Amino acid sequence: MTGPPPERHRTRNVSGGTEVTEQLRIGVVGAGYWGPNLARNFRSSPDWDLVAICDLDGERAQRLADQVGGVRVVTDLDELLRSDDIDAIAVATPARTHHGIALAALAAGKHVMVEKPLADTGGRGRAMVETAAASGLVLMADHTYCYTPAVLKIRELIEEGALGDILFIDSVRINLGLIQPDVDVFWDLAPHDLSIIDFILPGGLHPTTVSAHGADPLGAGKACVGYLVLPLANGAIAHVHVNWLSPTKIRQMVIGGTKRTLVWDDLNPQQRLSVYDRGVDLGLQALDGAERKAATVSYRLGDTWSPALPEKEALGSMASEFAASIRESRPPRTDGRAGLRVLSVLEAATRSLGGFGAVTPVEADRVLIGETR
């Protein structure tokens, strides 16, 4: 049992006076795997007053409510959405339910945060994005990794040009399980990597095509091992490897640039980020064709350094960003459009997988054009 819920208001001194900022009120929908993490962070956030837990399983909802300080339990979504003491909801339910819950919440005038993936189809995700925009409400994708200190630093380094132009991204996310009953390994794990790539690249993730290769050596009826290849701007390339069958757990991303290469090892708390001033330089850059093939290749062997990272929980930062976007009437850093860009790649990957790895166009959605930052 935790302590009493935070006060409804928080105060801070501004220019010798006192500014009072009223907390926003939120209900968490879904008390299964991810809901408790959301509830705990909204409960501890100075920006939020956690008002209710909603789940079809009343006993499960009550257990979570007790863990976070005895908040109200609701088993009927409509009842929750009719509540006047709710400003927003956080959705932590299966992806197939996100569309219906989000549209109902938006119709009730509530802001919405949805765990990944945004929806189970691009069409449903698009409807969520368009409805939120038409309603003047915030729709946020809970792309949690984007709020980790490591990924925020990666984005900062890329934006300031520390890596130079991006040449390649290699991302690996493998572990033993958990094999999901309703989705393949691409839809389960790749949203993490795709959302990170979308977040760190200036302009977001807009590949024109994707190629997906998967394997089902267990006979589970779905891909348990998968590889994605995505062409990026200016001839760069991204490769994503996801796997439910590996006896070792690896979460690593290598980002190569014209100036430096960055390695992110999420499982190494002592040195999550390493920046290498090493690379390959091709002489006679102005030459093309046969002349370039004959150019001198040199290898740059410089120093390695590790940026200092603050210790801060990603979900806490996500909760703060959700509140700030509502108060400032602006899109959050990971808005619905970011979630829709990830969905577009996943759907193209599914089509490619059905075509035995064929290079498959990624739908250029009108909702996404010009709406990346």
mmCIF file of C-alpha atoms in Angstrom:
data_model
loop_
_atom_site.group_PDB
_atom_site.id
_atom_site.type_symbol
_atom_site.label_atom_id
_atom_site.label_comp_id
_atom_site.label_asym_id
_atom_site.label_seq_id
_atom_site.Cartn_x
_atom_site.Cartn_y
_atom_site.Cartn_z
ATOM 1 C CA MET A 1 0.000 0.000 0.000
ATOM 2 C CA THR A 2 1.371 3.400 -0.961
ATOM 3 C CA GLY A 3 0.839 6.698 0.807
ATOM 4 C CA PRO A 4 -2.070 9.091 0.361
ATOM 5 C CA PRO A 5 -2.739 10.472 -3.106
ATOM 6 C CA PRO A 6 -1.046 13.765 -3.999
ATOM 7 C CA GLU A 7 -2.820 17.043 -3.410
ATOM 8 C CA ARG A 8 -5.126 18.283 -6.164
ATOM 9 C CA HIS A 9 -2.924 21.344 -6.727
ATOM 10 C CA ARG A 10 0.786 21.946 -6.853
ATOM 11 C CA THR A 11 2.464 25.306 -6.337
ATOM 12 C CA ARG A 12 5.691 26.943 -7.378
ATOM 13 C CA ASN A 13 7.205 30.389 -6.882
ATOM 14 C CA VAL A 14 7.260 32.609 -9.956
ATOM 15 C CA SER A 15 8.861 36.086 -9.826
ATOM 16 C CA GLY A 16 8.303 36.405 -6.125
ATOM 17 C CA GLY A 17 4.691 35.256 -6.325
ATOM 18 C CA THR A 18 3.006 31.877 -6.261
ATOM 19 C CA GLU A 19 1.585 30.163 -9.332
ATOM 20 C CA VAL A 20 -0.951 27.434 -8.730
ATOM 21 C CA THR A 21 -1.209 24.698 -11.347
ATOM 22 C CA GLU A 22 -4.193 22.421 -11.063
ATOM 23 C CA GLN A 23 -3.527 18.744 -11.558
ATOM 24 C CA LEU A 24 -5.130 16.993 -14.480
ATOM 25 C CA ARG A 25 -7.327 14.007 -13.647
ATOM 26 C CA ILE A 26 -6.871 10.650 -15.310
ATOM 27 C CA GLY A 27 -8.307 7.154 -15.360
ATOM 28 C CA VAL A 28 -6.287 4.110 -16.415
ATOM 29 C CA VAL A 29 -8.185 1.644 -18.612
ATOM 30 C CA GLY A 30 -6.756 -1.861 -18.334
ATOM 31 C CA ALA A 31 -5.244 -3.441 -15.226
ATOM 32 C CA GLY A 32 -3.339 -6.265 -16.905
ATOM 33 C CA TYR A 33 0.346 -6.244 -17.858
ATOM 34 C CA TRP A 34 1.036 -2.573 -18.652
ATOM 35 C CA GLY A 35 -1.744 -0.838 -16.741
ATOM 36 C CA PRO A 36 -0.042 -1.127 -13.327
ATOM 37 C CA ASN A 37 3.063 0.628 -14.679
ATOM 38 C CA LEU A 38 0.964 3.474 -16.026
ATOM 39 C CA ALA A 39 -1.075 3.724 -12.839
ATOM 40 C CA ARG A 40 2.028 3.869 -10.656
ATOM 41 C CA ASN A 41 3.581 6.668 -12.689
ATOM 42 C CA PHE A 42 0.426 8.752 -12.989
ATOM 43 C CA ARG A 43 -0.120 8.241 -9.263
ATOM 44 C CA SER A 44 3.340 9.604 -8.426
ATOM 45 C CA SER A 45 3.328 12.430 -10.986
ATOM 46 C CA PRO A 46 2.857 15.988 -9.681
ATOM 47 C CA ASP A 47 0.979 16.755 -12.906
ATOM 48 C CA TRP A 48 -1.716 14.128 -12.470
ATOM 49 C CA ASP A 49 -4.402 13.021 -10.062
ATOM 50 C CA LEU A 50 -5.100 9.326 -10.634
ATOM 51 C CA VAL A 51 -8.857 9.108 -10.140
ATOM 52 C CA ALA A 52 -9.916 5.645 -11.295
ATOM 53 C CA ILE A 53 -8.908 2.207 -12.545
ATOM 54 C CA CYS A 54 -11.208 0.665 -15.167
ATOM 55 C CA ASP A 55 -11.136 -3.019 -16.077
ATOM 56 C CA LEU A 56 -13.745 -5.619 -16.987
ATOM 57 C CA ASP A 57 -12.283 -7.778 -14.216
ATOM 58 C CA GLY A 58 -13.377 -5.958 -11.086
ATOM 59 C CA GLU A 59 -11.166 -7.981 -8.754
ATOM 60 C CA ARG A 60 -8.078 -7.290 -10.830
ATOM 61 C CA ALA A 61 -8.943 -3.603 -10.962
ATOM 62 C CA GLN A 62 -9.430 -3.537 -7.193
ATOM 63 C CA ARG A 63 -6.027 -5.110 -6.577
ATOM 64 C CA LEU A 64 -4.365 -2.433 -8.668
ATOM 65 C CA ALA A 65 -6.414 0.320 -7.047
ATOM 66 C CA ASP A 66 -5.292 -0.874 -3.625
ATOM 67 C CA GLN A 67 -1.658 -0.917 -4.741
ATOM 68 C CA VAL A 68 -1.743 2.718 -5.842
ATOM 69 C CA GLY A 69 -3.639 4.122 -2.898
ATOM 70 C CA GLY A 70 -7.277 3.121 -3.030
ATOM 71 C CA VAL A 71 -8.565 4.985 -6.085
ATOM 72 C CA ARG A 72 -12.024 4.361 -7.510
ATOM 73 C CA VAL A 73 -12.710 1.106 -9.381
ATOM 74 C CA VAL A 74 -14.941 1.066 -12.467
ATOM 75 C CA THR A 75 -15.848 -1.972 -14.564
ATOM 76 C CA ASP A 76 -17.906 -0.134 -17.199
ATOM 77 C CA LEU A 77 -16.068 2.128 -19.667
ATOM 78 C CA ASP A 78 -19.163 4.220 -20.370
ATOM 79 C CA GLU A 79 -19.500 4.962 -16.672
ATOM 80 C CA LEU A 80 -15.892 6.114 -16.546
ATOM 81 C CA LEU A 81 -16.292 8.347 -19.595
ATOM 82 C CA ARG A 82 -19.441 9.938 -18.166
ATOM 83 C CA SER A 83 -17.492 11.017 -15.084
ATOM 84 C CA ASP A 84 -17.023 14.762 -14.718
ATOM 85 C CA ASP A 85 -13.848 14.265 -12.676
ATOM 86 C CA ILE A 86 -11.873 12.730 -15.568
ATOM 87 C CA ASP A 87 -9.869 14.868 -18.017
ATOM 88 C CA ALA A 88 -8.020 12.056 -19.778
ATOM 89 C CA ILE A 89 -7.637 8.306 -19.991
ATOM 90 C CA ALA A 90 -4.608 6.068 -20.461
ATOM 91 C CA VAL A 91 -5.406 2.916 -22.438
ATOM 92 C CA ALA A 92 -3.528 -0.304 -21.644
ATOM 93 C CA THR A 93 -5.698 -2.938 -23.299
ATOM 94 C CA PRO A 94 -5.204 -5.274 -26.306
ATOM 95 C CA ALA A 95 -4.510 -3.420 -29.564
ATOM 96 C CA ARG A 96 -7.762 -4.596 -31.152
ATOM 97 C CA THR A 97 -9.698 -2.587 -28.520
ATOM 98 C CA HIS A 98 -7.766 0.684 -28.817
ATOM 99 C CA HIS A 99 -9.865 2.104 -31.650
ATOM 100 C CA GLY A 100 -13.235 1.674 -29.942
ATOM 101 C CA ILE A 101 -12.043 2.883 -26.544
ATOM 102 C CA ALA A 102 -10.237 5.910 -27.972
ATOM 103 C CA LEU A 103 -13.145 7.033 -30.158
ATOM 104 C CA ALA A 104 -15.569 6.710 -27.243
ATOM 105 C CA ALA A 105 -13.246 8.723 -25.009
ATOM 106 C CA LEU A 106 -12.722 11.437 -27.614
ATOM 107 C CA ALA A 107 -16.485 11.650 -28.140
ATOM 108 C CA ALA A 108 -16.800 12.190 -24.389
ATOM 109 C CA GLY A 109 -14.293 15.051 -24.523
ATOM 110 C CA LYS A 110 -11.401 13.176 -22.916
ATOM 111 C CA HIS A 111 -7.760 13.341 -23.953
ATOM 112 C CA VAL A 112 -6.312 9.910 -24.749
ATOM 113 C CA MET A 113 -2.968 8.179 -24.306
ATOM 114 C CA VAL A 114 -2.678 4.716 -25.898
ATOM 115 C CA GLU A 115 -0.004 2.071 -25.378
ATOM 116 C CA LYS A 116 1.738 0.657 -28.462
ATOM 117 C CA PRO A 117 0.719 -0.116 -31.075
ATOM 118 C CA LEU A 118 -1.697 2.756 -31.647
ATOM 119 C CA ALA A 119 -4.272 0.378 -33.171
ATOM 120 C CA ASP A 120 -4.438 -2.991 -34.882
ATOM 121 C CA THR A 121 -4.864 -1.525 -38.394
ATOM 122 C CA GLY A 122 -3.782 1.628 -40.149
ATOM 123 C CA GLY A 123 -7.376 2.508 -40.994
ATOM 124 C CA ARG A 124 -8.434 2.425 -37.368
ATOM 125 C CA GLY A 125 -5.356 4.360 -36.298
ATOM 126 C CA ARG A 126 -6.111 6.973 -38.954
ATOM 127 C CA ALA A 127 -9.661 7.357 -37.660
ATOM 128 C CA MET A 128 -8.305 7.927 -34.151
ATOM 129 C CA VAL A 129 -5.871 10.598 -35.359
ATOM 130 C CA GLU A 130 -8.475 12.397 -37.453
ATOM 131 C CA THR A 131 -11.096 12.318 -34.697
ATOM 132 C CA ALA A 132 -8.688 13.727 -32.117
ATOM 133 C CA ALA A 133 -7.656 16.526 -34.473
ATOM 134 C CA ALA A 134 -11.271 17.397 -35.289
ATOM 135 C CA SER A 135 -12.147 17.404 -31.583
ATOM 136 C CA GLY A 136 -9.199 19.554 -30.537
ATOM 137 C CA LEU A 137 -8.079 16.845 -28.111
ATOM 138 C CA VAL A 138 -4.689 15.252 -27.497
ATOM 139 C CA LEU A 139 -4.046 11.730 -28.770
ATOM 140 C CA MET A 140 -0.707 10.430 -27.529
ATOM 141 C CA ALA A 141 1.103 7.209 -28.388
ATOM 142 C CA ASP A 142 2.855 5.711 -25.370
ATOM 143 C CA HIS A 143 6.142 5.046 -27.139
ATOM 144 C CA THR A 144 7.866 4.621 -23.802
ATOM 145 C CA TYR A 145 11.425 4.159 -25.040
ATOM 146 C CA CYS A 146 11.335 7.611 -26.623
ATOM 147 C CA TYR A 147 11.275 9.109 -23.125
ATOM 148 C CA THR A 148 14.284 7.240 -21.785
ATOM 149 C CA PRO A 149 17.331 9.416 -21.082
ATOM 150 C CA ALA A 150 19.327 7.377 -23.614
ATOM 151 C CA VAL A 151 16.941 7.922 -26.532
ATOM 152 C CA LEU A 152 16.467 11.591 -25.662
ATOM 153 C CA LYS A 153 20.259 11.985 -25.770
ATOM 154 C CA ILE A 154 20.476 10.112 -29.088
ATOM 155 C CA ARG A 155 17.918 12.463 -30.592
ATOM 156 C CA GLU A 156 19.826 15.458 -29.226
ATOM 157 C CA LEU A 157 23.140 14.248 -30.686
ATOM 158 C CA ILE A 158 21.580 13.641 -34.102
ATOM 159 C CA GLU A 159 19.812 17.011 -34.103
ATOM 160 C CA GLU A 160 22.997 18.904 -33.252
ATOM 161 C CA GLY A 161 24.904 17.059 -35.986
ATOM 162 C CA ALA A 162 27.307 15.159 -33.728
ATOM 163 C CA LEU A 163 26.956 12.001 -35.842
ATOM 164 C CA GLY A 164 26.794 13.771 -39.193
ATOM 165 C CA ASP A 165 24.435 12.480 -41.857
ATOM 166 C CA ILE A 166 22.928 9.120 -40.923
ATOM 167 C CA LEU A 167 24.244 6.240 -43.045
ATOM 168 C CA PHE A 168 22.714 3.197 -41.367
ATOM 169 C CA ILE A 169 20.767 1.986 -38.338
ATOM 170 C CA ASP A 170 21.027 -1.586 -37.052
ATOM 171 C CA SER A 171 18.592 -2.508 -34.280
ATOM 172 C CA VAL A 172 18.381 -5.822 -32.414
ATOM 173 C CA ARG A 173 15.669 -6.785 -29.913
ATOM 174 C CA ILE A 174 15.802 -10.477 -29.037
ATOM 175 C CA ASN A 175 14.860 -12.581 -26.015
ATOM 176 C CA LEU A 176 13.359 -15.916 -25.028
ATOM 177 C CA GLY A 177 9.613 -15.218 -25.317
ATOM 178 C CA LEU A 178 7.097 -14.141 -24.577
ATOM 179 C CA ILE A 179 5.279 -15.643 -27.559
ATOM 180 C CA GLN A 180 2.058 -13.680 -27.922
ATOM 181 C CA PRO A 181 -1.270 -15.383 -28.671
ATOM 182 C CA ASP A 182 -2.688 -12.717 -30.984
ATOM 183 C CA VAL A 183 0.211 -11.100 -32.895
ATOM 184 C CA ASP A 184 3.488 -12.121 -34.517
ATOM 185 C CA VAL A 185 6.947 -11.018 -33.419
ATOM 186 C CA PHE A 186 6.892 -7.996 -35.736
ATOM 187 C CA TRP A 187 3.765 -6.505 -34.181
ATOM 188 C CA ASP A 188 4.924 -7.391 -30.668
ATOM 189 C CA LEU A 189 8.518 -6.150 -30.634
ATOM 190 C CA ALA A 190 9.212 -4.035 -33.726
ATOM 191 C CA PRO A 191 6.989 -1.105 -32.616
ATOM 192 C CA HIS A 192 9.660 -0.314 -30.016
ATOM 193 C CA ASP A 193 12.454 -0.069 -32.576
ATOM 194 C CA LEU A 194 10.344 1.653 -35.230
ATOM 195 C CA SER A 195 9.058 4.259 -32.772
ATOM 196 C CA ILE A 196 12.622 4.975 -31.619
ATOM 197 C CA ILE A 197 13.845 5.386 -35.199
ATOM 198 C CA ASP A 198 10.865 7.629 -35.929
ATOM 199 C CA PHE A 199 11.679 9.716 -32.837
ATOM 200 C CA ILE A 200 15.408 10.198 -33.436
ATOM 201 C CA LEU A 201 15.372 10.884 -37.182
ATOM 202 C CA PRO A 202 14.770 14.507 -38.179
ATOM 203 C CA GLY A 203 11.411 14.484 -39.921
ATOM 204 C CA GLY A 204 10.424 11.092 -38.552
ATOM 205 C CA LEU A 205 10.248 7.678 -40.204
ATOM 206 C CA HIS A 206 9.036 7.822 -43.813
ATOM 207 C CA PRO A 207 10.386 4.805 -45.719
ATOM 208 C CA THR A 208 8.900 4.328 -49.165
ATOM 209 C CA THR A 209 9.243 0.544 -48.980
ATOM 210 C CA VAL A 210 9.901 -2.257 -46.515
ATOM 211 C CA SER A 211 11.066 -5.838 -46.880
ATOM 212 C CA ALA A 212 10.195 -8.348 -44.152
ATOM 213 C CA HIS A 213 11.467 -11.881 -43.693
ATOM 214 C CA GLY A 214 10.141 -14.104 -40.922
ATOM 215 C CA ALA A 215 10.402 -17.678 -39.715
ATOM 216 C CA ASP A 216 8.193 -19.947 -37.621
ATOM 217 C CA PRO A 217 10.469 -22.858 -36.690
ATOM 218 C CA LEU A 218 8.188 -23.867 -33.802
ATOM 219 C CA GLY A 219 5.044 -24.192 -35.875
ATOM 220 C CA ALA A 220 3.317 -21.528 -33.768
ATOM 221 C CA GLY A 221 1.354 -20.290 -36.765
ATOM 222 C CA LYS A 222 3.080 -16.899 -36.806
ATOM 223 C CA ALA A 223 6.548 -15.455 -37.328
ATOM 224 C CA CYS A 224 8.660 -15.899 -34.185
ATOM 225 C CA VAL A 225 11.869 -14.548 -35.752
ATOM 226 C CA GLY A 226 11.867 -11.539 -38.039
ATOM 227 C CA TYR A 227 14.002 -9.120 -40.019
ATOM 228 C CA LEU A 228 12.949 -5.761 -41.466
ATOM 229 C CA VAL A 229 14.864 -3.711 -44.035
ATOM 230 C CA LEU A 230 13.836 -0.100 -44.587
ATOM 231 C CA PRO A 231 15.465 2.406 -46.962
ATOM 232 C CA LEU A 232 15.924 5.830 -45.376
ATOM 233 C CA ALA A 233 16.604 9.273 -46.822
ATOM 234 C CA ASN A 234 19.779 9.991 -48.809
ATOM 235 C CA GLY A 235 20.589 6.347 -49.466
ATOM 236 C CA ALA A 236 20.713 5.324 -45.798
ATOM 237 C CA ILE A 237 19.254 2.029 -44.583
ATOM 238 C CA ALA A 238 17.713 0.638 -41.393
ATOM 239 C CA HIS A 239 17.667 -3.007 -40.345
ATOM 240 C CA VAL A 240 15.560 -4.331 -37.459
ATOM 241 C CA HIS A 241 15.950 -7.847 -36.014
ATOM 242 C CA VAL A 242 13.295 -9.156 -33.603
ATOM 243 C CA ASN A 243 13.195 -12.630 -32.093
ATOM 244 C CA TRP A 244 11.196 -14.537 -29.453
ATOM 245 C CA LEU A 245 13.485 -17.599 -29.545
ATOM 246 C CA SER A 246 16.876 -16.316 -28.432
ATOM 247 C CA PRO A 247 18.313 -17.742 -25.185
ATOM 248 C CA THR A 248 20.163 -14.455 -24.695
ATOM 249 C CA LYS A 249 18.537 -11.058 -24.279
ATOM 250 C CA ILE A 250 19.902 -8.245 -26.443
ATOM 251 C CA ARG A 251 18.566 -4.720 -26.864
ATOM 252 C CA GLN A 252 21.037 -2.809 -28.956
ATOM 253 C CA MET A 253 21.017 -0.173 -31.668
ATOM 254 C CA VAL A 254 23.976 0.966 -33.774
ATOM 255 C CA ILE A 255 23.597 4.295 -35.591
ATOM 256 C CA GLY A 256 26.309 5.088 -38.111
ATOM 257 C CA GLY A 257 26.901 8.606 -39.371
ATOM 258 C CA THR A 258 29.380 10.384 -41.608
ATOM 259 C CA LYS A 259 31.135 11.833 -38.545
ATOM 260 C CA ARG A 260 30.654 9.324 -35.728
ATOM 261 C CA THR A 261 28.915 6.072 -34.853
ATOM 262 C CA LEU A 262 26.763 5.622 -31.753
ATOM 263 C CA VAL A 263 26.080 2.324 -29.988
ATOM 264 C CA TRP A 264 23.170 2.064 -27.554
ATOM 265 C CA ASP A 265 23.192 -0.975 -25.287
ATOM 266 C CA ASP A 266 20.007 -0.750 -23.260
ATOM 267 C CA LEU A 267 21.025 -3.639 -21.000
ATOM 268 C CA ASN A 268 24.294 -2.034 -19.874
ATOM 269 C CA PRO A 269 23.363 0.473 -17.145
ATOM 270 C CA GLN A 270 27.019 1.410 -16.602
ATOM 271 C CA GLN A 271 27.490 2.511 -20.225
ATOM 272 C CA ARG A 272 24.277 2.640 -22.211
ATOM 273 C CA LEU A 273 25.666 4.974 -24.875
ATOM 274 C CA SER A 274 29.059 4.903 -26.574
ATOM 275 C CA VAL A 275 30.034 7.344 -29.318
ATOM 276 C CA TYR A 276 32.879 6.243 -31.586
ATOM 277 C CA ASP A 277 34.873 8.752 -33.586
ATOM 278 C CA ARG A 278 35.711 5.946 -35.965
ATOM 279 C CA GLY A 279 34.613 5.273 -39.492
ATOM 280 C CA VAL A 280 35.469 4.912 -43.147
ATOM 281 C CA ASP A 281 36.427 7.871 -45.311
ATOM 282 C CA LEU A 282 36.323 7.604 -49.096
ATOM 283 C CA GLY A 283 38.811 9.869 -50.825
ATOM 284 C CA LEU A 284 37.987 11.899 -53.933
ATOM 285 C CA GLN A 285 34.400 12.454 -52.834
ATOM 286 C CA ALA A 286 33.603 14.562 -55.892
ATOM 287 C CA LEU A 287 34.182 11.665 -58.261
ATOM 288 C CA ASP A 288 31.549 9.255 -59.502
ATOM 289 C CA GLY A 289 31.330 5.842 -61.129
ATOM 290 C CA ALA A 290 34.562 4.081 -62.017
ATOM 291 C CA GLU A 291 36.691 6.900 -60.622
ATOM 292 C CA ARG A 292 35.054 6.539 -57.227
ATOM 293 C CA LYS A 293 35.630 2.782 -57.252
ATOM 294 C CA ALA A 294 39.334 3.497 -57.594
ATOM 295 C CA ALA A 295 39.341 6.105 -54.825
ATOM 296 C CA THR A 296 41.378 5.681 -51.689
ATOM 297 C CA VAL A 297 39.609 4.202 -48.673
ATOM 298 C CA SER A 298 40.910 5.348 -45.293
ATOM 299 C CA TYR A 299 39.860 4.289 -41.823
ATOM 300 C CA ARG A 300 39.396 6.876 -39.109
ATOM 301 C CA LEU A 301 40.361 5.587 -35.644
ATOM 302 C CA GLY A 302 39.487 8.268 -33.113
ATOM 303 C CA ASP A 303 38.375 8.382 -29.511
ATOM 304 C CA THR A 304 35.349 6.822 -27.837
ATOM 305 C CA TRP A 305 33.244 8.638 -25.264
ATOM 306 C CA SER A 306 30.126 7.925 -23.246
ATOM 307 C CA PRO A 307 27.605 10.723 -22.659
ATOM 308 C CA ALA A 308 26.427 11.148 -19.080
ATOM 309 C CA LEU A 309 22.752 10.260 -18.658
ATOM 310 C CA PRO A 310 20.403 11.285 -15.845
ATOM 311 C CA GLU A 311 18.545 8.626 -13.898
ATOM 312 C CA LYS A 312 14.901 9.220 -14.729
ATOM 313 C CA GLU A 313 12.030 6.825 -15.331
ATOM 314 C CA ALA A 314 10.734 7.004 -18.879
ATOM 315 C CA LEU A 315 7.074 6.630 -17.924
ATOM 316 C CA GLY A 316 7.373 9.562 -15.529
ATOM 317 C CA SER A 317 8.693 11.713 -18.368
ATOM 318 C CA MET A 318 5.930 10.427 -20.626
ATOM 319 C CA ALA A 319 3.288 11.407 -18.052
ATOM 320 C CA SER A 320 4.778 14.903 -17.805
ATOM 321 C CA GLU A 321 4.804 15.282 -21.594
ATOM 322 C CA PHE A 322 1.156 14.194 -21.811
ATOM 323 C CA ALA A 323 0.180 16.830 -19.253
ATOM 324 C CA ALA A 324 2.275 19.542 -20.919
ATOM 325 C CA SER A 325 0.755 18.859 -24.332
ATOM 326 C CA ILE A 326 -2.757 19.203 -22.899
ATOM 327 C CA ARG A 327 -1.978 22.407 -20.993
ATOM 328 C CA GLU A 328 -0.142 23.964 -23.938
ATOM 329 C CA SER A 329 -2.634 22.743 -26.570
ATOM 330 C CA ARG A 330 0.108 21.197 -28.696
ATOM 331 C CA PRO A 331 0.886 17.733 -30.044
ATOM 332 C CA PRO A 332 2.965 15.584 -27.702
ATOM 333 C CA ARG A 333 6.380 14.439 -28.849
ATOM 334 C CA THR A 334 4.920 11.017 -29.640
ATOM 335 C CA ASP A 335 1.515 11.970 -30.965
ATOM 336 C CA GLY A 336 -1.031 9.907 -32.831
ATOM 337 C CA ARG A 337 0.703 10.606 -36.130
ATOM 338 C CA ALA A 338 3.899 9.049 -34.800
ATOM 339 C CA GLY A 339 1.882 5.972 -33.887
ATOM 340 C CA LEU A 340 0.334 5.957 -37.352
ATOM 341 C CA ARG A 341 3.746 6.091 -39.038
ATOM 342 C CA VAL A 342 4.742 2.983 -37.096
ATOM 343 C CA LEU A 343 1.471 1.285 -38.065
ATOM 344 C CA SER A 344 2.079 2.054 -41.746
ATOM 345 C CA VAL A 345 5.425 0.237 -41.621
ATOM 346 C CA LEU A 346 3.972 -2.727 -39.707
ATOM 347 C CA GLU A 347 1.158 -3.173 -42.209
ATOM 348 C CA ALA A 348 3.585 -3.008 -45.128
ATOM 349 C CA ALA A 349 5.779 -5.553 -43.320
ATOM 350 C CA THR A 350 2.813 -7.909 -43.016
ATOM 351 C CA ARG A 351 2.157 -7.619 -46.754
ATOM 352 C CA SER A 352 5.841 -8.198 -47.498
ATOM 353 C CA LEU A 353 5.891 -11.253 -45.256
ATOM 354 C CA GLY A 354 2.948 -12.667 -47.176
ATOM 355 C CA GLY A 355 4.915 -12.117 -50.374
ATOM 356 C CA PHE A 356 7.969 -14.010 -49.101
ATOM 357 C CA GLY A 357 9.962 -10.879 -48.362
ATOM 358 C CA ALA A 358 8.991 -8.884 -51.440
ATOM 359 C CA VAL A 359 9.887 -5.201 -51.391
ATOM 360 C CA THR A 360 6.552 -3.636 -50.495
ATOM 361 C CA PRO A 361 5.446 0.021 -50.678
ATOM 362 C CA VAL A 362 4.651 1.778 -47.413
ATOM 363 C CA GLU A 363 1.411 3.685 -47.720
ATOM 364 C CA ALA A 364 2.018 7.434 -47.838
ATOM 365 C CA ASP A 365 -0.875 8.590 -45.706
ATOM 366 C CA ARG A 366 -2.262 12.075 -46.228
ATOM 367 C CA VAL A 367 -2.599 12.419 -42.451
ATOM 368 C CA LEU A 368 1.171 12.065 -42.107
ATOM 369 C CA ILE A 369 2.364 14.438 -44.795
ATOM 370 C CA GLY A 370 4.027 17.481 -43.268
ATOM 371 C CA GLU A 371 3.109 16.509 -39.720
ATOM 372 C CA THR A 372 6.333 15.055 -38.329
ATOM 373 C CA ARG A 373 7.633 17.487 -35.727
#
